[in-house]
């Protein structure tokens, strides 16, 4: 989000944007200036949701680090017992 702010958010048009008849951006003193758009950028819903999503992703990473995986995924003997029990449940 910090890189988005510095590389994208801070380079948006500010104040007035001047366009010619074809929609190309021109300087304010250009004689071919046809349109003036007053542009004021603020955080919209999309940017706020992106920020909330990044915060939730951080919480997910912390939870993933704090909660251990089940021992059956690390112990071969437990995996063999689990597979035998699972096969017996399917037969019944």
C-alpha positions as a printed NumPy array, in Angstrom:
array([[  0.   ,   0.   ,   0.   ],
       [  2.883,   2.35 ,   0.66 ],
       [  4.275,   1.787,  -2.829],
       [  0.796,   2.343,  -4.269],
       [  0.601,   5.667,  -2.457],
       [  4.008,   6.869,  -3.636],
       [  3.979,   5.513,  -7.187],
       [  0.291,   5.776,  -8.052],
       [ -1.706,   7.824,  -5.549],
       [  0.6  ,  10.843,  -5.43 ],
       [  0.879,  11.195,  -9.21 ],
       [ -2.846,  11.487,  -9.932],
       [ -4.019,  14.72 , -11.525],
       [ -4.663,  17.47 ,  -9.033],
       [ -6.739,  20.618,  -9.369],
       [ -7.514,  21.39 , -13.001],
       [ -6.749,  19.372, -16.121],
       [ -6.873,  21.091, -19.52 ],
       [ -7.815,  19.207, -22.7  ],
       [ -7.945,  20.054, -26.381],
       [-10.776,  19.164, -28.766],
       [ -9.444,  15.58 , -29.174],
       [ -9.131,  14.936, -25.445],
       [ -5.356,  15.328, -25.296],
       [ -3.918,  17.016, -22.238],
       [ -2.521,  20.503, -22.865],
       [ -1.07 ,  23.332, -20.783],
       [ -3.305,  25.984, -19.241],
       [ -2.052,  28.717, -21.602],
       [ -2.405,  26.637, -24.788],
       [ -4.601,  28.432, -27.377],
       [ -6.189,  25.112, -28.441],
       [ -7.529,  24.438, -24.949],
       [-11.202,  23.481, -25.17 ],
       [-12.122,  21.768, -21.902],
       [-11.195,  22.314, -18.273],
       [-11.815,  19.532, -15.772],
       [-11.598,  20.257, -12.061],
       [-10.235,  17.05 , -10.573],
       [ -9.969,  16.285,  -6.868],
       [ -8.792,  12.768,  -5.96 ],
       [ -9.887,  11.218,  -2.647],
       [ -9.833,   7.696,  -1.266],
       [-12.803,   5.854,  -2.676],
       [-14.45 ,   2.596,  -1.639],
       [-12.125,   0.502,  -3.788],
       [ -8.96 ,   1.881,  -2.22 ],
       [-10.411,   1.509,   1.274],
       [-11.329,  -2.125,   0.571],
       [ -7.825,  -2.772,  -0.757],
       [ -6.395,  -1.374,   2.487],
       [ -8.751,  -3.526,   4.609],
       [ -7.852,  -6.589,   2.525],
       [ -4.142,  -5.971,   3.092],
       [ -4.741,  -5.676,   6.849],
       [ -6.732,  -8.919,   6.866],
       [ -3.965, -10.642,   4.888],
       [ -1.494,  -9.574,   7.595],
       [ -3.792, -11.107,  10.264],
       [ -3.994, -14.3  ,   8.176],
       [ -0.197, -14.559,   7.983],
       [  0.154, -14.045,  11.755],
       [ -2.526, -16.682,  12.431],
       [ -0.831, -19.091,  10.032],
       [  2.458, -18.658,  11.899],
       [  0.854, -19.035,  15.367],
       [ -1.368, -22.08 ,  14.713],
       [  0.639, -25.31 ,  14.293],
       [ -0.218, -27.87 ,  11.656],
       [ -1.604, -31.229,  12.847],
       [  1.037, -33.793,  13.8  ],
       [ -0.405, -36.264,  11.282],
       [  1.126, -34.161,   8.517],
       [  4.625, -34.531,   9.991],
       [  4.693, -38.067,  11.409],
       [  4.772, -41.062,   9.02 ],
       [  3.481, -43.506,  11.663],
       [  0.425, -41.347,  12.363],
       [ -0.2  , -41.039,   8.626],
       [ -0.21 , -44.836,   8.243],
       [ -2.629, -45.22 ,  11.187],
       [ -4.868, -42.511,   9.726],
       [ -4.958, -44.217,   6.339],
       [ -5.867, -47.58 ,   7.899],
       [ -8.657, -46.021,   9.962],
       [ -9.922, -44.1  ,   6.931],
       [-10.021, -47.299,   4.807],
       [-11.902, -49.202,   7.526],
       [-14.562, -46.459,   7.703],
       [-15.172, -46.767,   3.983],
       [-15.786, -50.531,   4.18 ],
       [-18.57 , -50.233,   6.758]])
